[in-house]
mmCIF file of C-alpha atoms in Angstrom:
data_model
loop_
_atom_site.group_PDB
_atom_site.id
_atom_site.type_symbol
_atom_site.label_atom_id
_atom_site.label_comp_id
_atom_site.label_asym_id
_atom_site.label_seq_id
_atom_site.Cartn_x
_atom_site.Cartn_y
_atom_site.Cartn_z
ATOM 1 C CA MET A 1429 22.854 -13.552 -0.322
ATOM 2 C CA ARG A 1430 23.833 -10.055 -1.318
ATOM 3 C CA HIS A 1431 20.614 -9.234 -3.200
ATOM 4 C CA PHE A 1432 18.481 -10.677 -0.396
ATOM 5 C CA LYS A 1433 20.018 -8.102 1.931
ATOM 6 C CA LYS A 1434 19.530 -5.405 -0.706
ATOM 7 C CA ILE A 1435 15.795 -6.127 -0.817
ATOM 8 C CA LEU A 1436 15.508 -5.750 2.947
ATOM 9 C CA PHE A 1437 17.543 -2.548 2.864
ATOM 10 C CA PHE A 1438 15.494 -1.171 -0.045
ATOM 11 C CA LEU A 1439 12.150 -1.827 1.670
ATOM 12 C CA LEU A 1440 13.339 -0.538 5.044
ATOM 13 C CA PHE A 1441 14.740 2.556 3.341
ATOM 14 C CA ILE A 1442 11.369 3.151 1.668
ATOM 15 C CA THR A 1443 9.604 2.804 5.014
ATOM 16 C CA ALA A 1444 11.959 5.194 6.830
ATOM 17 C CA HIS A 1445 11.996 7.745 4.020
ATOM 18 C CA ILE A 1446 8.218 7.701 3.580
ATOM 19 C CA PHE A 1447 7.662 8.214 7.273
ATOM 20 C CA GLY A 1448 10.273 10.949 7.548
ATOM 21 C CA GLN A 1449 8.826 12.804 4.568
ATOM 22 C CA SER A 1450 5.306 12.456 5.943
ATOM 23 C CA ILE A 1451 6.314 14.058 9.233
ATOM 24 C CA LYS A 1452 8.031 16.883 7.340
ATOM 25 C CA ASN A 1453 4.956 17.483 5.185
ATOM 26 C CA ASP A 1454 2.683 17.466 8.221
ATOM 27 C CA SER A 1455 4.849 20.139 9.833
ATOM 28 C CA LEU A 1456 4.400 22.278 6.735
ATOM 29 C CA GLN A 1457 0.686 21.646 6.841
ATOM 30 C CA GLN A 1458 0.465 22.861 10.409
ATOM 31 C CA GLN A 1459 2.221 26.069 9.364
ATOM 32 C CA LYS A 1460 0.378 26.793 6.143
ATOM 33 C CA ASN A 1461 -2.567 24.352 6.320
ATOM 34 C CA PRO A 1462 -2.682 23.537 2.587
ATOM 35 C CA ARG A 1463 -5.148 20.892 1.449
ATOM 36 C CA PHE A 1464 -2.944 19.658 -1.375
ATOM 37 C CA LYS A 1465 0.816 19.351 -0.985
ATOM 38 C CA TYR A 1466 2.871 18.536 -4.065
ATOM 39 C CA GLN A 1467 5.668 17.293 -1.773
ATOM 40 C CA SER A 1468 3.414 14.363 -0.884
ATOM 41 C CA LEU A 1469 3.654 13.167 -4.484
ATOM 42 C CA ILE A 1470 7.444 12.850 -4.545
ATOM 43 C CA ILE A 1471 7.845 9.439 -2.898
ATOM 44 C CA PRO A 1472 4.881 7.581 -4.487
ATOM 45 C CA ALA A 1473 5.704 9.092 -7.894
ATOM 46 C CA SER A 1474 9.327 8.000 -7.541
ATOM 47 C CA LEU A 1475 8.318 4.436 -6.656
ATOM 48 C CA ILE A 1476 5.873 4.221 -9.552
ATOM 49 C CA THR A 1477 8.472 5.673 -11.929
ATOM 50 C CA TYR A 1478 11.033 3.101 -10.803
ATOM 51 C CA GLY A 1479 8.558 0.318 -11.513
ATOM 52 C CA VAL A 1480 7.572 1.695 -14.922
ATOM 53 C CA ILE A 1481 11.211 2.152 -15.972
ATOM 54 C CA GLY A 1482 11.773 -1.449 -14.942
ATOM 55 C CA LEU A 1483 9.358 -2.595 -17.660
ATOM 56 C CA GLU A 1484 11.911 -1.637 -20.310
ATOM 57 C CA SER A 1485 15.247 -1.238 -18.535
ATOM 58 C CA HIS A 1486 17.551 -4.190 -19.199
ATOM 59 C CA GLN A 1487 19.554 -3.344 -16.099
ATOM 60 C CA LEU A 1488 16.528 -3.431 -13.791
ATOM 61 C CA LYS A 1489 15.217 -6.577 -15.480
ATOM 62 C CA PHE A 1490 18.588 -8.213 -14.866
ATOM 63 C CA LEU A 1491 18.423 -7.150 -11.213
ATOM 64 C CA ASN A 1492 14.925 -8.620 -10.938
ATOM 65 C CA SER A 1493 16.123 -11.933 -12.388
ATOM 66 C CA ASP A 1494 19.245 -11.956 -10.249
ATOM 67 C CA ILE A 1495 17.154 -11.507 -7.095
ATOM 68 C CA LYS A 1496 14.765 -14.276 -8.165
ATOM 69 C CA ASN A 1497 17.591 -16.715 -8.885
ATOM 70 C CA GLU A 1498 19.313 -15.996 -5.593
ATOM 71 C CA ILE A 1499 16.131 -16.473 -3.576
ATOM 72 C CA ASN A 1500 15.276 -19.712 -5.391
ATOM 73 C CA GLU A 1501 18.804 -20.952 -4.806
ATOM 74 C CA HIS A 1502 18.699 -20.461 -1.051
ATOM 75 C CA ILE A 1503 15.002 -20.733 -0.138
ATOM 76 C CA ASP A 1504 12.952 -23.936 -0.215
ATOM 77 C CA THR A 1505 10.014 -23.021 2.035
ATOM 78 C CA ARG A 1506 7.531 -20.285 1.183
ATOM 79 C CA PHE A 1507 5.412 -18.382 3.709
ATOM 80 C CA THR A 1508 2.102 -17.035 2.416
ATOM 81 C CA ILE A 1509 1.722 -14.593 5.290
ATOM 82 C CA ASP A 1510 1.456 -11.805 2.692
ATOM 83 C CA ASP A 1511 -2.067 -12.981 1.816
ATOM 84 C CA ILE A 1512 -3.083 -11.845 5.311
ATOM 85 C CA SER A 1513 -0.589 -9.091 6.101
ATOM 86 C CA GLN A 1514 -1.761 -6.976 3.143
ATOM 87 C CA TYR A 1515 -4.975 -6.211 5.052
ATOM 88 C CA THR A 1516 -3.449 -5.764 8.512
ATOM 89 C CA PRO A 1517 -2.666 -2.001 8.308
ATOM 90 C CA PHE A 1518 -6.174 -0.808 7.433
ATOM 91 C CA LEU A 1519 -7.888 -3.396 9.652
ATOM 92 C CA SER A 1520 -5.769 -2.054 12.511
ATOM 93 C CA VAL A 1521 -7.631 1.267 12.244
ATOM 94 C CA TYR A 1522 -10.949 -0.429 12.989
ATOM 95 C CA GLY A 1523 -9.365 -2.617 15.647
ATOM 96 C CA LEU A 1524 -7.855 0.358 17.467
ATOM 97 C CA ASN A 1525 -11.182 2.197 17.381
ATOM 98 C CA ALA A 1526 -12.922 -0.899 18.717
ATOM 99 C CA PHE A 1527 -10.538 -0.872 21.686
ATOM 100 C CA GLY A 1528 -11.330 2.769 22.400
ATOM 101 C CA ILE A 1529 -8.318 4.401 20.729
ATOM 102 C CA LYS A 1530 -10.124 6.925 18.577
ATOM 103 C CA GLY A 1531 -8.662 7.973 15.245
ATOM 104 C CA LYS A 1532 -9.046 11.222 13.335
ATOM 105 C CA HIS A 1533 -12.413 10.377 11.742
ATOM 106 C CA ASN A 1534 -15.589 8.681 12.893
ATOM 107 C CA PHE A 1535 -16.739 5.355 11.436
ATOM 108 C CA LYS A 1536 -18.674 6.949 8.579
ATOM 109 C CA ASP A 1537 -15.930 9.272 7.387
ATOM 110 C CA ARG A 1538 -13.061 6.807 7.682
ATOM 111 C CA THR A 1539 -15.089 4.147 5.874
ATOM 112 C CA ILE A 1540 -15.811 6.573 3.031
ATOM 113 C CA ILE A 1541 -12.104 7.396 2.850
ATOM 114 C CA LEU A 1542 -11.105 3.719 2.895
ATOM 115 C CA GLY A 1543 -13.710 2.829 0.274
ATOM 116 C CA THR A 1544 -12.545 5.674 -1.968
ATOM 117 C CA ALA A 1545 -8.895 4.682 -1.581
ATOM 118 C CA TYR A 1546 -9.702 1.027 -2.273
ATOM 119 C CA LEU A 1547 -11.634 1.902 -5.422
ATOM 120 C CA ILE A 1548 -8.820 4.121 -6.731
ATOM 121 C CA MET A 1549 -6.148 1.571 -5.888
ATOM 122 C CA GLY A 1550 -8.085 -1.440 -7.204
ATOM 123 C CA ALA A 1551 -9.079 0.217 -10.475
ATOM 124 C CA THR A 1552 -5.527 1.441 -11.094
ATOM 125 C CA VAL A 1553 -3.837 -1.869 -10.275
ATOM 126 C CA ASN A 1554 -6.259 -4.034 -12.259
ATOM 127 C CA THR A 1555 -6.171 -1.755 -15.302
ATOM 128 C CA ILE A 1556 -2.385 -1.758 -15.414
ATOM 129 C CA LYS A 1557 -2.224 -5.521 -14.793
ATOM 130 C CA LYS A 1558 -4.401 -6.162 -17.846
ATOM 131 C CA THR A 1559 -2.289 -3.956 -20.106
ATOM 132 C CA SER A 1560 1.280 -4.490 -18.852
ATOM 133 C CA ASN A 1561 1.367 -8.238 -19.596
ATOM 134 C CA VAL A 1562 4.338 -8.925 -17.296
ATOM 135 C CA GLU A 1563 4.932 -12.581 -16.416
ATOM 136 C CA ARG A 1564 5.188 -13.463 -12.736
ATOM 137 C CA PRO A 1565 8.513 -14.823 -11.462
ATOM 138 C CA ASP A 1566 6.917 -18.247 -10.907
ATOM 139 C CA GLY A 1567 5.485 -18.241 -14.444
ATOM 140 C CA SER A 1568 1.906 -18.745 -13.223
ATOM 141 C CA SER A 1569 0.369 -15.800 -15.128
ATOM 142 C CA LYS A 1570 1.113 -12.559 -16.954
ATOM 143 C CA ASN A 1571 -0.378 -10.054 -14.548
ATOM 144 C CA SER A 1572 2.613 -9.458 -12.310
ATOM 145 C CA PHE A 1573 2.921 -5.670 -12.654
ATOM 146 C CA PRO A 1574 2.134 -3.997 -10.302
ATOM 147 C CA SER A 1575 1.807 -5.904 -7.015
ATOM 148 C CA GLY A 1576 -1.771 -5.693 -5.776
ATOM 149 C CA HIS A 1577 -0.892 -7.115 -2.352
ATOM 150 C CA THR A 1578 1.756 -4.434 -1.860
ATOM 151 C CA ALA A 1579 -0.580 -1.701 -3.101
ATOM 152 C CA THR A 1580 -3.246 -2.804 -0.601
ATOM 153 C CA ALA A 1581 -0.711 -2.890 2.237
ATOM 154 C CA PHE A 1582 0.750 0.569 1.537
ATOM 155 C CA MET A 1583 -2.710 2.047 1.036
ATOM 156 C CA GLY A 1584 -3.609 0.698 4.475
ATOM 157 C CA ALA A 1585 -0.350 1.967 5.978
ATOM 158 C CA GLU A 1586 -1.035 5.505 4.790
ATOM 159 C CA PHE A 1587 -4.635 5.194 6.027
ATOM 160 C CA LEU A 1588 -3.414 4.072 9.460
ATOM 161 C CA TYR A 1589 -0.846 6.857 9.600
ATOM 162 C CA GLN A 1590 -3.322 9.574 8.651
ATOM 163 C CA GLU A 1591 -5.860 8.403 11.230
ATOM 164 C CA TYR A 1592 -3.427 8.170 14.153
ATOM 165 C CA LYS A 1593 -0.544 10.546 13.464
ATOM 166 C CA HIS A 1594 -2.025 13.024 15.959
ATOM 167 C CA ILE A 1595 -1.735 10.415 18.732
ATOM 168 C CA SER A 1596 1.675 8.845 18.094
ATOM 169 C CA PRO A 1597 4.099 8.447 15.167
ATOM 170 C CA TRP A 1598 4.537 4.799 16.136
ATOM 171 C CA TYR A 1599 1.234 3.876 14.519
ATOM 172 C CA GLY A 1600 2.634 5.067 11.197
ATOM 173 C CA ILE A 1601 5.895 3.209 11.772
ATOM 174 C CA MET A 1602 3.961 0.038 12.567
ATOM 175 C CA GLY A 1603 1.785 0.355 9.462
ATOM 176 C CA TYR A 1604 4.619 1.009 7.040
ATOM 177 C CA THR A 1605 6.717 -1.779 8.560
ATOM 178 C CA MET A 1606 3.880 -4.238 7.953
ATOM 179 C CA ALA A 1607 3.465 -2.927 4.411
ATOM 180 C CA ALA A 1608 7.193 -3.277 3.691
ATOM 181 C CA GLY A 1609 7.043 -6.816 5.071
ATOM 182 C CA THR A 1610 4.190 -7.629 2.692
ATOM 183 C CA GLY A 1611 6.232 -6.370 -0.251
ATOM 184 C CA PHE A 1612 9.220 -8.399 0.904
ATOM 185 C CA PHE A 1613 7.216 -11.626 1.083
ATOM 186 C CA ARG A 1614 5.738 -11.062 -2.387
ATOM 187 C CA ILE A 1615 9.310 -11.249 -3.689
ATOM 188 C CA TYR A 1616 10.291 -13.997 -1.254
ATOM 189 C CA ASN A 1617 7.349 -16.159 -2.360
ATOM 190 C CA ASP A 1618 8.313 -15.783 -6.033
ATOM 191 C CA ARG A 1619 5.103 -13.947 -6.875
ATOM 192 C CA HIS A 1620 6.499 -10.548 -7.842
ATOM 193 C CA TRP A 1621 9.565 -8.751 -9.079
ATOM 194 C CA LEU A 1622 11.131 -5.912 -7.112
ATOM 195 C CA THR A 1623 9.833 -3.421 -9.700
ATOM 196 C CA ASP A 1624 6.272 -4.768 -9.205
ATOM 197 C CA VAL A 1625 6.538 -4.192 -5.474
ATOM 198 C CA ALA A 1626 7.943 -0.672 -5.843
ATOM 199 C CA ALA A 1627 5.144 0.379 -8.210
ATOM 200 C CA GLY A 1628 2.501 -1.235 -5.998
ATOM 201 C CA ALA A 1629 3.792 0.647 -2.957
ATOM 202 C CA GLY A 1630 3.599 3.941 -4.832
ATOM 203 C CA ILE A 1631 0.098 3.293 -6.131
ATOM 204 C CA GLY A 1632 -1.149 2.277 -2.680
ATOM 205 C CA MET A 1633 0.260 5.368 -0.988
ATOM 206 C CA LEU A 1634 -1.016 7.703 -3.669
ATOM 207 C CA SER A 1635 -4.507 6.166 -3.607
ATOM 208 C CA ALA A 1636 -4.860 6.824 0.115
ATOM 209 C CA LYS A 1637 -3.517 10.371 -0.196
ATOM 210 C CA ILE A 1638 -5.964 11.159 -3.003
ATOM 211 C CA ALA A 1639 -8.841 9.708 -0.957
ATOM 212 C CA TYR A 1640 -8.053 12.106 1.893
ATOM 213 C CA TRP A 1641 -7.671 15.082 -0.457
ATOM 214 C CA ILE A 1642 -11.040 14.529 -2.142
ATOM 215 C CA HIS A 1643 -12.923 13.346 0.942
ATOM 216 C CA PRO A 1644 -14.664 16.696 1.616
ATOM 217 C CA PHE A 1645 -16.022 16.715 -1.949
ATOM 218 C CA ILE A 1646 -17.103 13.043 -1.831
ATOM 219 C CA LYS A 1647 -18.765 13.502 1.544
ATOM 220 C CA ASN A 1648 -20.615 16.693 0.595
ATOM 221 C CA THR A 1649 -21.852 15.430 -2.777
ATOM 222 C CA LEU A 1650 -22.495 11.686 -2.456
ATOM 223 C CA PHE A 1651 -23.107 11.378 1.281
ATOM 224 C CA LYS A 1652 -24.480 14.800 2.182
ATOM 225 C CA ASP A 1653 -27.844 13.542 3.429
ATOM 226 C CA LYS A 1654 -26.570 10.270 4.879
ATOM 227 C CA GLU A 1655 -26.287 10.729 8.627
ATOM 228 C CA THR A 1656 -25.585 7.097 9.468
ATOM 229 C CA MET A 1657 -23.679 4.297 7.821
ATOM 230 C CA ASP A 1658 -23.312 0.618 8.571
ATOM 231 C CA GLY A 1659 -20.559 -1.473 7.125
ATOM 232 C CA ALA A 1660 -18.807 -4.802 7.283
ATOM 233 C CA ILE A 1661 -15.573 -6.267 6.001
ATOM 234 C CA VAL A 1662 -16.330 -9.705 4.588
ATOM 235 C CA PRO A 1663 -13.700 -12.342 3.714
ATOM 236 C CA PHE A 1664 -14.057 -14.236 0.437
ATOM 237 C CA TYR A 1665 -12.490 -17.196 -1.341
ATOM 238 C CA ASN A 1666 -13.131 -17.931 -5.023
ATOM 239 C CA GLY A 1667 -11.225 -21.197 -5.253
ATOM 240 C CA GLU A 1668 -7.959 -19.508 -6.158
ATOM 241 C CA GLN A 1669 -7.748 -16.239 -4.233
ATOM 242 C CA VAL A 1670 -8.422 -15.167 -0.677
ATOM 243 C CA GLY A 1671 -9.473 -11.584 -0.012
ATOM 244 C CA LEU A 1672 -11.704 -9.136 1.814
ATOM 245 C CA GLY A 1673 -14.778 -7.330 0.549
ATOM 246 C CA LEU A 1674 -16.102 -4.039 1.895
ATOM 247 C CA SER A 1675 -19.883 -3.855 2.306
ATOM 248 C CA MET A 1676 -21.618 -0.595 3.238
ATOM 249 C CA SER A 1677 -25.257 0.384 3.739
ATOM 250 C CA PHE A 1678 -26.658 3.893 4.197
#
Protein backbone atom coordinates (compact mmCIF):
# COMPACT_ATOMS: atom_id res chain seq x y z
CA MET A 1 0.00 0.00 0.00
CA ARG A 2 2.56 2.51 -1.15
CA HIS A 3 0.15 5.44 -1.52
CA PHE A 4 -1.47 4.68 1.84
CA LYS A 5 1.93 5.21 3.45
CA LYS A 6 2.44 8.35 1.36
CA ILE A 7 -0.77 9.85 2.75
CA LEU A 8 0.36 9.25 6.32
CA PHE A 9 3.79 10.69 5.56
CA PHE A 10 2.27 13.71 3.80
CA LEU A 11 -0.07 14.53 6.69
CA LEU A 12 2.59 13.95 9.34
CA PHE A 13 5.00 16.11 7.36
CA ILE A 14 2.40 18.89 7.23
CA THR A 15 1.89 18.64 10.98
CA ALA A 16 5.62 18.73 11.79
CA HIS A 17 6.37 21.51 9.32
CA ILE A 18 3.45 23.66 10.46
CA PHE A 19 4.45 23.33 14.07
CA GLY A 20 8.12 23.99 13.38
CA GLN A 21 7.31 27.08 11.34
CA SER A 22 4.92 28.34 14.01
CA ILE A 23 7.62 28.13 16.67
CA LYS A 24 10.05 29.95 14.37
CA ASN A 25 7.52 32.71 13.68
CA ASP A 26 6.75 33.08 17.37
CA SER A 27 10.45 33.56 18.08
CA LEU A 28 10.51 36.36 15.53
CA GLN A 29 7.43 37.86 17.11
CA GLN A 30 9.07 37.94 20.51
CA GLN A 31 12.02 39.81 18.99
CA LYS A 32 10.15 42.29 16.83
CA ASN A 33 6.55 41.92 18.08
CA PRO A 34 4.86 42.39 14.68
CA ARG A 35 1.10 41.97 14.53
CA PHE A 36 1.12 40.59 11.00
CA LYS A 37 3.80 38.18 9.82
CA TYR A 38 3.89 37.28 6.13
CA GLN A 39 5.86 34.13 7.03
CA SER A 40 2.68 32.80 8.63
CA LEU A 41 1.06 32.74 5.19
CA ILE A 42 3.62 30.44 3.58
CA ILE A 43 2.31 27.06 4.77
CA PRO A 44 -1.47 27.66 4.44
CA ALA A 45 -0.95 29.36 1.07
CA SER A 46 1.14 26.42 -0.13
CA LEU A 47 -1.52 23.91 0.93
CA ILE A 48 -4.30 25.89 -0.73
CA THR A 49 -2.21 26.29 -3.89
CA TYR A 50 -1.58 22.54 -4.02
CA GLY A 51 -5.30 21.90 -3.78
CA VAL A 52 -6.19 24.48 -6.43
CA ILE A 53 -3.56 23.15 -8.85
CA GLY A 54 -5.05 19.71 -8.30
CA LEU A 55 -8.33 20.89 -9.85
CA GLU A 56 -6.65 21.00 -13.26
CA SER A 57 -3.44 19.00 -12.98
CA HIS A 58 -3.75 15.60 -14.65
CA GLN A 59 -0.85 14.30 -12.60
CA LEU A 60 -2.43 15.23 -9.27
CA LYS A 61 -5.82 13.94 -10.42
CA PHE A 62 -4.17 10.64 -11.30
CA LEU A 63 -2.56 10.54 -7.85
CA ASN A 64 -5.94 11.21 -6.24
CA SER A 65 -7.52 8.35 -8.20
CA ASP A 66 -4.61 6.02 -7.52
CA ILE A 67 -4.93 6.63 -3.77
CA LYS A 68 -8.70 6.05 -3.90
CA ASN A 69 -8.33 2.79 -5.82
CA GLU A 70 -5.66 1.49 -3.48
CA ILE A 71 -7.68 2.28 -0.37
CA ASN A 72 -10.83 0.70 -1.82
CA GLU A 73 -8.83 -2.37 -2.77
CA HIS A 74 -7.49 -2.98 0.72
CA ILE A 75 -10.10 -1.44 3.04
CA ASP A 76 -13.58 -2.82 3.66
CA THR A 77 -14.51 -1.13 6.95
CA ARG A 78 -14.91 2.62 7.30
CA PHE A 79 -14.54 4.57 10.56
CA THR A 80 -16.53 7.80 10.78
CA ILE A 81 -14.46 9.13 13.67
CA ASP A 82 -13.72 12.21 11.53
CA ASP A 83 -17.28 13.45 12.11
CA ILE A 84 -16.29 13.91 15.76
CA SER A 85 -12.54 14.50 15.59
CA GLN A 86 -12.98 17.65 13.46
CA TYR A 87 -14.30 19.47 16.54
CA THR A 88 -11.89 18.01 19.10
CA PRO A 89 -9.07 20.61 18.76
CA PHE A 90 -11.17 23.71 19.44
CA LEU A 91 -13.35 21.98 22.05
CA SER A 92 -10.13 21.08 23.86
CA VAL A 93 -9.54 24.79 24.52
CA TYR A 94 -12.79 25.06 26.47
CA GLY A 95 -12.18 21.72 28.16
CA LEU A 96 -8.71 22.73 29.34
CA ASN A 97 -10.05 26.02 30.69
CA ALA A 98 -12.82 24.15 32.48
CA PHE A 99 -10.18 22.03 34.22
CA GLY A 100 -8.32 25.14 35.36
CA ILE A 101 -5.60 25.25 32.68
CA LYS A 102 -6.02 28.84 31.56
CA GLY A 103 -5.30 29.80 27.97
CA LYS A 104 -4.16 33.12 26.53
CA HIS A 105 -7.61 34.73 26.41
CA ASN A 106 -10.64 34.80 28.68
CA PHE A 107 -13.95 33.22 27.67
CA LYS A 108 -15.24 36.34 25.92
CA ASP A 109 -12.16 37.01 23.82
CA ARG A 110 -11.48 33.41 22.81
CA THR A 111 -15.13 32.93 21.87
CA ILE A 112 -15.02 36.04 19.67
CA ILE A 113 -11.85 34.72 18.04
CA LEU A 114 -13.36 31.26 17.51
CA GLY A 115 -16.59 32.71 16.14
CA THR A 116 -14.66 34.95 13.74
CA ALA A 117 -12.47 32.07 12.57
CA TYR A 118 -15.51 29.82 12.10
CA LEU A 119 -17.32 32.45 10.05
CA ILE A 120 -14.29 33.04 7.81
CA MET A 121 -13.64 29.33 7.38
CA GLY A 122 -17.30 28.38 6.84
CA ALA A 123 -17.98 31.15 4.33
CA THR A 124 -14.81 30.35 2.37
CA VAL A 125 -15.36 26.59 2.29
CA ASN A 126 -19.05 26.76 1.37
CA THR A 127 -18.49 29.37 -1.35
CA ILE A 128 -15.75 27.33 -2.99
CA LYS A 129 -17.75 24.10 -2.65
CA LYS A 130 -20.65 25.64 -4.58
CA THR A 131 -18.42 26.86 -7.41
CA SER A 132 -15.76 24.14 -7.74
CA ASN A 133 -18.21 21.34 -8.62
CA VAL A 134 -15.77 18.53 -7.76
CA GLU A 135 -17.31 15.07 -7.36
CA ARG A 136 -16.57 13.20 -4.14
CA PRO A 137 -14.59 9.96 -4.39
CA ASP A 138 -17.70 7.97 -3.39
CA GLY A 139 -19.79 9.75 -6.03
CA SER A 140 -22.36 10.96 -3.49
CA SER A 141 -22.25 14.66 -4.47
CA LYS A 142 -20.26 17.33 -6.29
CA ASN A 143 -19.10 19.44 -3.38
CA SER A 144 -15.88 17.65 -2.53
CA PHE A 145 -13.44 20.57 -2.80
CA PRO A 146 -12.29 21.66 -0.26
CA SER A 147 -12.73 19.40 2.79
CA GLY A 148 -14.85 21.17 5.38
CA HIS A 149 -14.06 18.61 8.09
CA THR A 150 -10.33 19.14 7.58
CA ALA A 151 -10.74 22.92 7.52
CA THR A 152 -12.63 22.80 10.83
CA ALA A 153 -9.98 20.55 12.39
CA PHE A 154 -7.00 22.68 11.31
CA MET A 155 -8.78 25.88 12.33
CA GLY A 156 -9.24 24.34 15.77
CA ALA A 157 -5.63 23.14 15.87
CA GLU A 158 -4.32 26.64 15.22
CA PHE A 159 -6.78 28.01 17.80
CA LEU A 160 -5.56 25.49 20.39
CA TYR A 161 -1.93 26.25 19.60
CA GLN A 162 -2.36 30.01 19.86
CA GLU A 163 -4.17 29.75 23.19
CA TYR A 164 -1.66 27.41 24.86
CA LYS A 165 1.70 27.91 23.16
CA HIS A 166 2.87 29.97 26.15
CA ILE A 167 2.31 26.97 28.45
CA SER A 168 3.66 24.05 26.41
CA PRO A 169 4.32 23.24 22.74
CA TRP A 170 2.70 19.85 23.28
CA TYR A 171 -0.77 21.38 23.11
CA GLY A 172 0.00 22.49 19.56
CA ILE A 173 1.42 19.08 18.68
CA MET A 174 -1.70 17.41 20.05
CA GLY A 175 -4.02 19.72 18.11
CA TYR A 176 -2.26 19.37 14.78
CA THR A 177 -1.98 15.60 15.19
CA MET A 178 -5.75 15.37 15.68
CA ALA A 179 -6.30 17.63 12.67
CA ALA A 180 -3.99 15.53 10.49
CA GLY A 181 -5.86 12.43 11.65
CA THR A 182 -9.16 14.01 10.60
CA GLY A 183 -7.76 14.72 7.14
CA PHE A 184 -6.47 11.16 6.89
CA PHE A 185 -9.86 9.66 7.72
CA ARG A 186 -11.63 11.89 5.18
CA ILE A 187 -9.51 10.15 2.54
CA TYR A 188 -9.76 6.77 4.24
CA ASN A 189 -13.56 6.98 4.33
CA ASP A 190 -13.72 7.78 0.60
CA ARG A 191 -15.19 11.22 1.22
CA HIS A 192 -12.38 13.41 -0.08
CA TRP A 193 -9.40 13.51 -2.37
CA LEU A 194 -5.93 14.34 -1.09
CA THR A 195 -6.12 17.74 -2.81
CA ASP A 196 -9.41 18.48 -0.97
CA VAL A 197 -7.75 17.74 2.35
CA ALA A 198 -4.68 19.86 1.60
CA ALA A 199 -6.79 22.88 0.62
CA GLY A 200 -9.06 22.42 3.64
CA ALA A 201 -6.06 22.35 5.98
CA GLY A 202 -4.74 25.58 4.49
CA ILE A 203 -8.08 27.35 4.70
CA GLY A 204 -8.60 26.25 8.31
CA MET A 205 -5.17 27.45 9.42
CA LEU A 206 -5.47 30.74 7.59
CA SER A 207 -8.95 31.42 9.00
CA ALA A 208 -7.70 31.08 12.57
CA LYS A 209 -4.64 33.24 11.90
CA ILE A 210 -6.78 35.98 10.37
CA ALA A 211 -9.17 35.83 13.34
CA TYR A 212 -6.28 36.49 15.73
CA TRP A 213 -4.88 39.29 13.56
CA ILE A 214 -8.18 41.17 13.37
CA HIS A 215 -9.37 40.40 16.89
CA PRO A 216 -8.40 43.80 18.36
CA PHE A 217 -10.44 45.56 15.66
CA ILE A 218 -13.44 43.22 16.05
CA LYS A 219 -13.38 43.54 19.82
CA ASN A 220 -13.06 47.33 19.85
CA THR A 221 -15.74 47.96 17.22
CA LEU A 222 -18.41 45.27 17.61
CA PHE A 223 -17.94 44.30 21.25
CA LYS A 224 -16.58 47.50 22.79
CA ASP A 225 -19.45 47.99 25.24
CA LYS A 226 -20.09 44.31 25.90
CA GLU A 227 -18.49 43.46 29.22
CA THR A 228 -19.95 39.97 29.54
CA MET A 229 -20.75 37.19 27.14
CA ASP A 230 -22.52 33.87 27.51
CA GLY A 231 -22.21 31.12 24.98
CA ALA A 232 -22.92 27.50 24.27
CA ILE A 233 -21.82 24.94 21.72
CA VAL A 234 -24.90 23.03 20.58
CA PRO A 235 -24.85 19.76 18.60
CA PHE A 236 -27.24 19.39 15.67
CA TYR A 237 -28.43 16.69 13.28
CA ASN A 238 -30.45 17.50 10.15
CA GLY A 239 -31.12 13.95 9.02
CA GLU A 240 -27.96 13.75 6.94
CA GLN A 241 -25.23 15.68 8.75
CA VAL A 242 -24.01 15.89 12.32
CA GLY A 243 -22.39 19.10 13.51
CA LEU A 244 -21.99 21.74 16.19
CA GLY A 245 -23.51 25.20 16.37
CA LEU A 246 -22.07 28.14 18.28
CA SER A 247 -24.60 30.23 20.20
CA MET A 248 -23.60 33.49 21.90
CA SER A 249 -25.52 36.11 23.88
CA PHE A 250 -24.26 39.51 25.03
